[in-house]
Coordinates of C-alpha atoms in Angstrom, one line a residue:
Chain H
X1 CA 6.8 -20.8 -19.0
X2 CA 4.8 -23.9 -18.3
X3 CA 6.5 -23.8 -15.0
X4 CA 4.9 -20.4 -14.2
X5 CA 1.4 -22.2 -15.6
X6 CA 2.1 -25.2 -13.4
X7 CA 2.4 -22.9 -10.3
X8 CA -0.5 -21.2 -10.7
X9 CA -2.8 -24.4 -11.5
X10 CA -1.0 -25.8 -8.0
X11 CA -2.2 -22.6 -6.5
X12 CA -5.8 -23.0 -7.8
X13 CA -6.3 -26.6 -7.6
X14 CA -9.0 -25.8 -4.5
X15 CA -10.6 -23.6 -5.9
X16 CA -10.6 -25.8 -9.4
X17 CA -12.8 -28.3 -7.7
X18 CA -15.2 -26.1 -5.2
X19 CA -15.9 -23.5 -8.5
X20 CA -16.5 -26.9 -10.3
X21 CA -18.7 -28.1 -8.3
X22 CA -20.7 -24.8 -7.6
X23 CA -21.1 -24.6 -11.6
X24 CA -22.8 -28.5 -11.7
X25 CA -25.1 -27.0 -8.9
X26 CA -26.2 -23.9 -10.9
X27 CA -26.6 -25.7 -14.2
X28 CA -28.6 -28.7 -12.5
X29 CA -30.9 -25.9 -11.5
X30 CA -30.8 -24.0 -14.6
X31 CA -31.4 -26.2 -17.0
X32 CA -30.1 -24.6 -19.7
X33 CA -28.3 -26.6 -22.4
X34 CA -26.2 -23.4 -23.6
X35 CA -25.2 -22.2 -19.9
X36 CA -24.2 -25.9 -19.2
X37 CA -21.5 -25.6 -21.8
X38 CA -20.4 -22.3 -21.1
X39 CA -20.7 -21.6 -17.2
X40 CA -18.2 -23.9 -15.8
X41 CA -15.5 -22.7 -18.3
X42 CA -16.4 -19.1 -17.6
X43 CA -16.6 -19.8 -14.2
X44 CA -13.0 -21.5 -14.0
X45 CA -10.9 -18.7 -16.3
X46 CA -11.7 -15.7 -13.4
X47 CA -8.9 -17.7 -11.6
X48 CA -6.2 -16.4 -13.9
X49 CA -6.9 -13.1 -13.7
X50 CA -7.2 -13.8 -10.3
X51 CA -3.7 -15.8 -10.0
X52 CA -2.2 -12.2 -11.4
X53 CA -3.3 -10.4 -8.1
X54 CA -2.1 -12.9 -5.6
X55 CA 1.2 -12.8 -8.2
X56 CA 1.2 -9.1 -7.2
X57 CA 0.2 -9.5 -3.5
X58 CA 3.6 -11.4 -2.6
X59 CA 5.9 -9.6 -5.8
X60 CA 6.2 -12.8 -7.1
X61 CA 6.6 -11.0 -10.5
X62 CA 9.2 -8.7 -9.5
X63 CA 11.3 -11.7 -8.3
X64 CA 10.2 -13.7 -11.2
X65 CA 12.0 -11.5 -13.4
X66 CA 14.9 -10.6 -11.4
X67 CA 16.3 -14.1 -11.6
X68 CA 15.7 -14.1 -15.6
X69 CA 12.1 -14.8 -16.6
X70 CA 11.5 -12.3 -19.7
X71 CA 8.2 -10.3 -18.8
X72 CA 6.7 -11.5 -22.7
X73 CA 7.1 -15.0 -20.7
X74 CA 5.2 -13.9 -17.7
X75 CA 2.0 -12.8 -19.7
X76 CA 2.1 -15.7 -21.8
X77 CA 1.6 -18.0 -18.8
X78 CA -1.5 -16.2 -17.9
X79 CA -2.8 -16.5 -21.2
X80 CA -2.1 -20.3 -21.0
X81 CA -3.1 -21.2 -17.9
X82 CA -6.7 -19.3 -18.8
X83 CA -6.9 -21.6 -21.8
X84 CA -6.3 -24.5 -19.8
X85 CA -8.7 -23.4 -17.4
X86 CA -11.3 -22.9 -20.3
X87 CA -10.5 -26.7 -21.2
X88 CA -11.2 -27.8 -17.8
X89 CA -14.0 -26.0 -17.5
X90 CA -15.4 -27.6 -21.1
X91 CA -14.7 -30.8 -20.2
X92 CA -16.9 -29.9 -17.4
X93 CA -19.6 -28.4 -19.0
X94 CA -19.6 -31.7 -21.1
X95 CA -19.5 -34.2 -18.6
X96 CA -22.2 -31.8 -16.6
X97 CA -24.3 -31.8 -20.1
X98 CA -24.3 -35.9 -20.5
X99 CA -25.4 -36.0 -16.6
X100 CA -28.0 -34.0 -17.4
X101 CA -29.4 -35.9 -20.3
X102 CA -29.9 -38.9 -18.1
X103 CA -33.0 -36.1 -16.1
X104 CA -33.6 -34.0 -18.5
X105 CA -34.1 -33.9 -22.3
X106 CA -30.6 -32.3 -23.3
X107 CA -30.8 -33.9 -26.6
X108 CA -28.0 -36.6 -28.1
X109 CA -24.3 -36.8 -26.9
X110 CA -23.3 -36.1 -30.3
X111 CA -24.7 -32.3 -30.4
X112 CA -23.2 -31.8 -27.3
X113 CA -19.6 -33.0 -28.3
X114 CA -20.6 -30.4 -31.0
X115 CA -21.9 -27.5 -29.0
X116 CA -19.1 -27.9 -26.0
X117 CA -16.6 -25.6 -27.7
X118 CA -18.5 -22.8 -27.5
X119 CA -18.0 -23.0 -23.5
X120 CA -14.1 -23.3 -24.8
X121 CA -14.0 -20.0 -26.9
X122 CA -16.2 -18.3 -24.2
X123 CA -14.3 -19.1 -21.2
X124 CA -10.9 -17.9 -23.5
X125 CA -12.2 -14.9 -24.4
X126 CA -13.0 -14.0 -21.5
X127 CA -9.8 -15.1 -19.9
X128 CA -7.9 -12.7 -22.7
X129 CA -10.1 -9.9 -21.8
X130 CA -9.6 -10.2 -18.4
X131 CA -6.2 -10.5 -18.6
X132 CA -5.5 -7.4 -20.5
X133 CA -7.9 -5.3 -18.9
X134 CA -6.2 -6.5 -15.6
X135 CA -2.3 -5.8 -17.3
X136 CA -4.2 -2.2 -18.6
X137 CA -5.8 -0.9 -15.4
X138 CA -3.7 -2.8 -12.7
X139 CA -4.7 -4.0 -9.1
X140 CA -7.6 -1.4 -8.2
X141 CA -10.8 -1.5 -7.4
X142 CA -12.1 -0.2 -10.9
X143 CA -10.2 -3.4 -12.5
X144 CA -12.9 -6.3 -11.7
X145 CA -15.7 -3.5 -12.7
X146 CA -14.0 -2.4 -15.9
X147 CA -13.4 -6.1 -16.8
X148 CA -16.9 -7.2 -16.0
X149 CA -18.0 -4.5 -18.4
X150 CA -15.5 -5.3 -20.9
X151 CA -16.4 -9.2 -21.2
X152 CA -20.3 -7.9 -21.2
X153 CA -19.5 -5.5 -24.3
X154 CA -17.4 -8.7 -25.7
X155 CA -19.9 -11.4 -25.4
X156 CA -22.7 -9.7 -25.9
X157 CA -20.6 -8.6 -30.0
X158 CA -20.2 -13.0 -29.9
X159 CA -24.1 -13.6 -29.0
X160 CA -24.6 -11.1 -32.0
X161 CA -22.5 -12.0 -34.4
X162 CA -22.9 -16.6 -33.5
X163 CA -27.0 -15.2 -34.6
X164 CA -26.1 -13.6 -37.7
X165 CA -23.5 -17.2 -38.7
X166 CA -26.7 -19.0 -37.7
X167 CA -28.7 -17.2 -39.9
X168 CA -25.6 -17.1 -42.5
X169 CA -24.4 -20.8 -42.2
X170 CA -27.2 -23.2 -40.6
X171 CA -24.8 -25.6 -39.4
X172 CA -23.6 -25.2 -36.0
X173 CA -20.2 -26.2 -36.9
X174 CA -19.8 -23.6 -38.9
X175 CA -21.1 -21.1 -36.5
X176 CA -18.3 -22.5 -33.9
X177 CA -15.7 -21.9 -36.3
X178 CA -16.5 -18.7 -37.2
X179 CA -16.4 -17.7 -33.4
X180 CA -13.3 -20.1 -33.0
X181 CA -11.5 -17.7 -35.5
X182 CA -13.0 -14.5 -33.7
X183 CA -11.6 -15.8 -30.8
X184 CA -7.7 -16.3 -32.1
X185 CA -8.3 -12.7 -33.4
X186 CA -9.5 -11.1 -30.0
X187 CA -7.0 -13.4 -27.4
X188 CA -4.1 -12.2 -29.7
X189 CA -4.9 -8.6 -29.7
X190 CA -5.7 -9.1 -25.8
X191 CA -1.9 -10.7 -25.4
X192 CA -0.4 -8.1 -27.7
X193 CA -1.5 -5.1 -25.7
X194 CA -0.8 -7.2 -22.4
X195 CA 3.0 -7.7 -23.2
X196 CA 3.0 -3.9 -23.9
X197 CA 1.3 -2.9 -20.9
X198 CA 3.2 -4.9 -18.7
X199 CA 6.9 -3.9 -20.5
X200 CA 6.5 -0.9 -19.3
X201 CA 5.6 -1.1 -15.5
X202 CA 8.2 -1.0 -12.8
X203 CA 8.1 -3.9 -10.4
Chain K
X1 CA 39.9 -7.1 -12.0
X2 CA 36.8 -8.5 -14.1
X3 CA 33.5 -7.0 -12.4
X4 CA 29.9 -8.7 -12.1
X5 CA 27.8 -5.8 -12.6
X6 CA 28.8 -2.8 -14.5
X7 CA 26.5 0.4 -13.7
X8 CA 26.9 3.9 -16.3
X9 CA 25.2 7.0 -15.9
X10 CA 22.4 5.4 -14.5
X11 CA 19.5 7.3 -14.3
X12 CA 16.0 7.5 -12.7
X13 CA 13.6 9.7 -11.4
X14 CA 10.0 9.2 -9.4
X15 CA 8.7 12.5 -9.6
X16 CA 10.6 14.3 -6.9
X17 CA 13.1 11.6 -6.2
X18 CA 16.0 10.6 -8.5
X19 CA 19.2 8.7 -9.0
X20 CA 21.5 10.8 -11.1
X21 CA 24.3 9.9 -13.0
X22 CA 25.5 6.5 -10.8
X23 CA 28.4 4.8 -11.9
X24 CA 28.9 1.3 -9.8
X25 CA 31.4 -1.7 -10.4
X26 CA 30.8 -4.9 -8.4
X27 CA 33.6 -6.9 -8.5
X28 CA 33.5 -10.5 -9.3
X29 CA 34.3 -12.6 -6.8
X30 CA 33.7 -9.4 -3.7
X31 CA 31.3 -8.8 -1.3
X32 CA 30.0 -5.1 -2.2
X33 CA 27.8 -4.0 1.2
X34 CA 25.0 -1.2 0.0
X35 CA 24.2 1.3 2.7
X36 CA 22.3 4.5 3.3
X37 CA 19.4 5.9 4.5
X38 CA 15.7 5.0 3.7
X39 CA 14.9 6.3 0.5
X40 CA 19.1 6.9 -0.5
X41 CA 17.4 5.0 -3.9
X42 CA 19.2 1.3 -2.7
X43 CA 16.2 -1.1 -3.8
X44 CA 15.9 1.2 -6.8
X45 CA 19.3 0.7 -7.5
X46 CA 18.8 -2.9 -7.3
X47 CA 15.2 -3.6 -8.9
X48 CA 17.2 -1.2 -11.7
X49 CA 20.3 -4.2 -12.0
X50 CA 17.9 -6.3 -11.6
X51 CA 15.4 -5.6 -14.5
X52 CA 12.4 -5.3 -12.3
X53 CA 12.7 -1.6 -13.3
X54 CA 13.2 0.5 -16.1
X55 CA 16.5 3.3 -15.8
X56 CA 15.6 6.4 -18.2
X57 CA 18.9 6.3 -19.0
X58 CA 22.4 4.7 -18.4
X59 CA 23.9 1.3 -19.4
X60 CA 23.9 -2.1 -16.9
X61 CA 26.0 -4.8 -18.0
X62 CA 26.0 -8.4 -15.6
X63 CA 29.4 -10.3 -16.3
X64 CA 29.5 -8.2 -19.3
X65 CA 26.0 -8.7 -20.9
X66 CA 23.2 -6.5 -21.1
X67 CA 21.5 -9.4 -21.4
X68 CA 19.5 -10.2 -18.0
X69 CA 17.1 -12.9 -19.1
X70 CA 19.8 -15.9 -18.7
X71 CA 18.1 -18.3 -15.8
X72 CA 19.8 -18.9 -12.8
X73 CA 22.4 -16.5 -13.1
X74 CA 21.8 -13.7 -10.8
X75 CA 19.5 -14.6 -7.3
X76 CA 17.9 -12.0 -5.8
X77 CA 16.2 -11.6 -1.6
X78 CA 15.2 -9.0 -1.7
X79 CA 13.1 -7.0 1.6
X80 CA 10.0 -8.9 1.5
X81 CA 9.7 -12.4 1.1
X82 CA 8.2 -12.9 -2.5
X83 CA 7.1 -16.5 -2.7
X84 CA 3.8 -17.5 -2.5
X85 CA 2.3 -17.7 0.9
X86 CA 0.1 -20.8 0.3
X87 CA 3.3 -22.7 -1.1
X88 CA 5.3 -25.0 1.6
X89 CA 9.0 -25.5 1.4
X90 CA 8.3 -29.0 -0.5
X91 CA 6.1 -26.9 -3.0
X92 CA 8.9 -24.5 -3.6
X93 CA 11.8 -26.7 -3.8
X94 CA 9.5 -28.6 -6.6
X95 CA 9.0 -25.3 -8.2
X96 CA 12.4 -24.1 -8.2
X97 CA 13.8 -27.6 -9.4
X98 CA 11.7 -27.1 -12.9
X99 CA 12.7 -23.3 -13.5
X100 CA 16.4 -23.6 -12.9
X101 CA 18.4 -25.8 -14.4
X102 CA 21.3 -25.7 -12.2
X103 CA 18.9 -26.7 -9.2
X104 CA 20.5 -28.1 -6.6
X105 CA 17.8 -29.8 -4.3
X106 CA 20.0 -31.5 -2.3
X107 CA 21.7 -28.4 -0.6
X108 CA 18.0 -26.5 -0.8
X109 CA 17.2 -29.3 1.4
X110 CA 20.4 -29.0 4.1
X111 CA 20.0 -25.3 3.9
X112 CA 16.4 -25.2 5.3
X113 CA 17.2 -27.9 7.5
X114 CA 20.2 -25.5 9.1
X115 CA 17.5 -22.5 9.2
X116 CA 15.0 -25.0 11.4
X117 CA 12.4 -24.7 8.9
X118 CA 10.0 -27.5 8.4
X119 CA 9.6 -28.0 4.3
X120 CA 6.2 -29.2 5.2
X121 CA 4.6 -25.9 6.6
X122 CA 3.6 -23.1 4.2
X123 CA 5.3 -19.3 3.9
X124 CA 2.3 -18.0 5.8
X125 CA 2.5 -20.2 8.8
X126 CA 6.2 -19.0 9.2
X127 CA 7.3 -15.5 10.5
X128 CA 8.9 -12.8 8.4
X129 CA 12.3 -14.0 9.3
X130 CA 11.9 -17.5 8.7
X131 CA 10.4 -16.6 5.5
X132 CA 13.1 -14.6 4.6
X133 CA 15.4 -18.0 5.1
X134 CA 13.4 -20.0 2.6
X135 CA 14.4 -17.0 0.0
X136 CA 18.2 -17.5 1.0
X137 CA 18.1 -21.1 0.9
X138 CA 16.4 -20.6 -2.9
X139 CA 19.0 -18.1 -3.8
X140 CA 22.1 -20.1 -2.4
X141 CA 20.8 -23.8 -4.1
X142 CA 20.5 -23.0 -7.9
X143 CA 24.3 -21.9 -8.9
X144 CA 23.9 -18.1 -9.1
X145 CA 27.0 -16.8 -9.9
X146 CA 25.7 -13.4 -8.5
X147 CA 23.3 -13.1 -5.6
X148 CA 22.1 -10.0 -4.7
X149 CA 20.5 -9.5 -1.2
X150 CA 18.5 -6.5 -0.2
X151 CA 17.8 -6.3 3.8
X152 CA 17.2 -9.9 3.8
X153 CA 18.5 -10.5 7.4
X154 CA 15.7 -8.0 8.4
X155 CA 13.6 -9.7 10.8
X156 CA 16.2 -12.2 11.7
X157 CA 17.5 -12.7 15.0
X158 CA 20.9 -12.0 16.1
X159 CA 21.9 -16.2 16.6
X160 CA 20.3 -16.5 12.7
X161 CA 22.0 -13.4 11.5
X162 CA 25.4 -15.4 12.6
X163 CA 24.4 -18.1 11.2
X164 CA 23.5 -16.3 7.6
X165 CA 26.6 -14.6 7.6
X166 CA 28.5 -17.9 8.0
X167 CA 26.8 -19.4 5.1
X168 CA 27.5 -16.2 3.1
X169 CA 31.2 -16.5 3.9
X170 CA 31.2 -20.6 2.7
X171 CA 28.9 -19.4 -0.5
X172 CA 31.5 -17.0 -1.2
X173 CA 34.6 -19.1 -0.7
X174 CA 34.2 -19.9 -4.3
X175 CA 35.8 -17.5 -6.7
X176 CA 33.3 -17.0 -9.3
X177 CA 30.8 -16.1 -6.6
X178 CA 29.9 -12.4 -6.3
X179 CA 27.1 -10.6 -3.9
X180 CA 25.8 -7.5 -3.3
X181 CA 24.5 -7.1 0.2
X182 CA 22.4 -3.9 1.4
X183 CA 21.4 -3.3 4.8
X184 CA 20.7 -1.4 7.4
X185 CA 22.4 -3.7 10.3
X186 CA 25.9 -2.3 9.3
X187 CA 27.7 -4.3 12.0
X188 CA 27.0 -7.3 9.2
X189 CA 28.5 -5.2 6.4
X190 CA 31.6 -5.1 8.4
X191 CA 31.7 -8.6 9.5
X192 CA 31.2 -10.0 5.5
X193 CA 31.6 -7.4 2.8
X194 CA 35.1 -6.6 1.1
X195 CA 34.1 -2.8 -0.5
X196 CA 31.0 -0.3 1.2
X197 CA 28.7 1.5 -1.6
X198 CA 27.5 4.6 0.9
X199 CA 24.4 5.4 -1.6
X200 CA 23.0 9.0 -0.1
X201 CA 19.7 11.2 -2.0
X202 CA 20.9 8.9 -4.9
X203 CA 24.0 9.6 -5.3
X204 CA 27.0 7.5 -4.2
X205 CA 29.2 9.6 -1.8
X206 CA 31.8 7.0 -0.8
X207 CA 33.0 3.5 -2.8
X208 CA 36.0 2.2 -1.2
X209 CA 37.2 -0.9 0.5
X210 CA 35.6 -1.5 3.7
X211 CA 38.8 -1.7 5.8
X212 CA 40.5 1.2 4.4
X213 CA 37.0 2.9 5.2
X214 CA 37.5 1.4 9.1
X215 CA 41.0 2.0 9.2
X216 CA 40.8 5.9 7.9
X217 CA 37.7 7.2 8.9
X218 CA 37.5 9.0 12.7
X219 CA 35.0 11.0 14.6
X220 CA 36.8 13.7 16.0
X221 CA 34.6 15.3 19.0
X222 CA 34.6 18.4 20.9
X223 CA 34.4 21.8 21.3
X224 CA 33.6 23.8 18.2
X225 CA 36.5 26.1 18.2
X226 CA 38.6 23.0 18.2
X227 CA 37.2 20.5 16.1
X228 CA 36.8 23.2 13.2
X229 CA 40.7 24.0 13.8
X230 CA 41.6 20.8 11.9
X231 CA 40.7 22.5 8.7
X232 CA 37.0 22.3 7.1
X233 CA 39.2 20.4 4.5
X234 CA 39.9 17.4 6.7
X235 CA 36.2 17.3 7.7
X236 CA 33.1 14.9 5.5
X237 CA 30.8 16.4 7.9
X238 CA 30.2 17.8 10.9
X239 CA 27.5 17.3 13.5
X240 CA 26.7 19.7 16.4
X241 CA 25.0 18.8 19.2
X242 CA 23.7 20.7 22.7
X243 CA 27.3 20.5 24.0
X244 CA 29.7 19.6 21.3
X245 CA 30.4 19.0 18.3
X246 CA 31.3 15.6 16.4
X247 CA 33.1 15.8 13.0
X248 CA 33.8 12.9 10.6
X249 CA 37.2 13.0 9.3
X250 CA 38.6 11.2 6.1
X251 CA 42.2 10.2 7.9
X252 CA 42.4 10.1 11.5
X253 CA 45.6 9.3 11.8
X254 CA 46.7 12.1 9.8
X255 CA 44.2 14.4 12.1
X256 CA 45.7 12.3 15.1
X257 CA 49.4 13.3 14.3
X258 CA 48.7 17.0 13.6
X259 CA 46.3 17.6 16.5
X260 CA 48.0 15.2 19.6
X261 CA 45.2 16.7 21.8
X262 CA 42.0 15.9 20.1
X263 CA 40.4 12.8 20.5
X264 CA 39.8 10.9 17.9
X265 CA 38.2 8.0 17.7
X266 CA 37.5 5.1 15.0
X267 CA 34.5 5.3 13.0
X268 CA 31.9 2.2 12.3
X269 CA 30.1 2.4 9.5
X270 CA 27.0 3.4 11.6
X271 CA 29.2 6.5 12.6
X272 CA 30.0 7.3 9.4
X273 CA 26.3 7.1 8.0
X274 CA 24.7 9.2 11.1
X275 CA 27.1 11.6 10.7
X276 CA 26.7 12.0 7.2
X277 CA 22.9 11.4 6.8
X278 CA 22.4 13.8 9.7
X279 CA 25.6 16.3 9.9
X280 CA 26.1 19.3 7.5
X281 CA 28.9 18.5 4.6
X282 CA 32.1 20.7 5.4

């Protein structure tokens, strides 16, 4: 499996760097603490969804399982290589945040070490979602809409529900591990109903 | 004899278009060459041994397991070349070396060197032949003990088609090496291939040794009155056409003795698919 993941982060490597660098432009402008830690991971997991298209543009799948490679495999590289994307992209977000602080009041390193994994369970969730939704509709031109919609309906439930843990909890830890465990609950329903999907399709 | 694959009953239909009922052995250690016309169900057939696709029904066994998630084992070209385009030969070989774990780098390396192809340039600097070589260098340098090929010398030239044949032959000098080769460049299939699969509307019509194919089969042409006087039972099919009429028969020498003044000539597998794809059955 983390062959598969290492191929597709070989693949994306370019586009690694230039999305990178076109989320430290957008934040500098921005200036927005909470889209500094959750743009560039957002940003960087749309590569795996888009890594299962050019998969499907060449059959790599088809020949990926013909020599052996269990489909349950195949998904779960996806799922992994968004989550390491979502890392990357955190990291960053961070490293974005702490440049920032030097121009602009972005408040201590500390609450940003704190904050920072919210870019993390953003950028996964959206990853799983697109994912599935991807595994669920297939390559068409309704996909990239229907996911766009789905990760709206999804994060806008998170922005809902992080308020109310706010309210509930106070401390922002708190709030991030509440979403944290939201998130284990929505990227393994979104890898359950992949494997599913994608069990049944011919190649 | 022990067989590679195994095929019962399989089954599977697209809508208007099925395979029904296909029994297949492949023998281990034999060269099984797959023709028939586009659409006979070949690559469905094969994406069905294969595990790319689902059968609705039937049983496929490789080297006696259903089992087909076992690394390495089977290597499949099939029509298209399925690696990633922005990958170069150095890329893949790297790749290939970490998912099999019988990867043999060194011959990856002399086999892309024999095609001409640069392990520095990418798939989609190269042309659809040469692309088609990196798959059968990959297939041929990680131990398969099966490799299954479908139209992979398609796009090749006729001095690289030698060549590719000539490394099949040395691949298969060792015993436990088995292949299934489909394609439409027949004159291939009679060069390499021990037995011919002749897969028609998906069904298989003929499964026999290739030379006691060559050997039997005739074309027996002429007028109508006389090529239908060897007996509709002697004929597979029959083909008219403005001024004669060409019948495929199943033992020419038998159709030779009995009829002195016929002609009858030997049938190449090409021969024996026009007339069948094309003719009317007897």
């Amino acid at each position: 499996m983390m062959t598969l993941v290492r191929k597709d982060l070989i693949l994306i490597k370019s586009s690694i760097v230039s999305l990178s660098i076109f989320a430290a432009v957008l934040c500098f402008l921005l200036k927005v603490p909470l889209i500094t830690y959750i743009l560039p991971a957002v940003l960087l997991v749309s590569l795996a969804s888009a890594s299962i298209r050019w998969d499907e543009q060449c059959n790599w799948d088809r020949y990926i399982m013909s020599i052996g490679v269990d489909r349950n495999t195949i998904v779960r590289s996806k799922f992994v290589t968004g989550a390491i994307l979502a890392l990357i992209g955190t990291a960053i977000g961070l490293v974005i945040s702490i440049s920032m602080s030097y121009v602009y009041d972005f408040g201590d390193v500390a609450s940003m070490v704190t904050a920072c994994p919210l870019g993390f369970i953003i950028g996964i969730i959206v990853s799983s979602v697109s994912v599935a939704v991807y595994y669920v509709t297939g390559n068409s031109v309704k996909t990239q809409y229907i996911s766009v919609v789905a990760n709206i309906v999804v994060i806008s439930a998170l922005i809902t529900l992080s308020m109310i843990a706010a309210e509930a909890f106070g401390d922002l830890t708190l709030v991030v591990l509440a979403l944290a465990a939201v998130a284990v609950v929505i990227v393994y329903t979104c890898y359950l109903v992949s494997c599913r999907r994608f069990a049944g399709i011919d190649l | 004899m022990e067989n590679a694959v195994e095929v019962r009953g399989l089954r599977k239909s697209y809508g208007d278009y099925e395979i029904n009922g296909l029994d297949l052995d492949i023998p281990a250690g034999y060269i099984v060459g797959l023709i028939g016309e586009n659409g006979a169900g070949k690559t469905t057939l094969i994406k069905c041994i294969t595990g790319a696709n689902h059968c609705d029904s039937g049983i496929i066994r490789v080297f006696g397991s259903s089992d087909r998630t076992v690394l390495g084992k089977i290597g499949v070209v099939f029509d298209e070349c399925c690696l990633h385009k922005m990958m170069s030969g150095k890329q893949i070989g790297n790749l290939m070396a970490d998912l099999y774990p019988e990867w043999d780098q060194s011959r990856y390396e002399f086999l892309m060197e024999k095609f001409g192809i640069s392990l520095d340039k990418k798939v989609h600097e190269l042309s659809r032949g040469m692309s088609m070589k990196i798959q059968v260098a990959v297939e041929l340098s990680h131990g398969a003990d099966l490799v299954i090929l479908d139209e992979a010398t398609a796009g090749m030239d006729p001095a690289s088609r030698d060549e590719f044949l000539d490394i099949v032959m040395e691949y298969m000098q060792d015993d436990r090496h088995s292949m299934l080769m489909s394609s439409h460049i027949t004159s291939d299939l009679e060069r390499v291939a021990d037995y011919i699969v002749f897969l028609h509307r998906g069904r298989i019509i003929m499964s026999e040794p290739k030379d006691e194919i060559l050997d039997r089969y005739g074309v027996v042409k002429g007028g109508e009155a006389q090529v239908l006087a060897i007996g509709r039972e002697n004929i597979v099919s029959l083909r008219r056409e403005s001024y004669s009429v060409s019948a495929l028969v199943r033992d020419r020498h038998a159709v030779k003795e009995a009829f002195p003044e016929l002609t009858v000539d030997t049938a190449s597998l090409d021969d024996i698919m026009v007339l069948i794809v094309r003719g009317d059955a007897a």
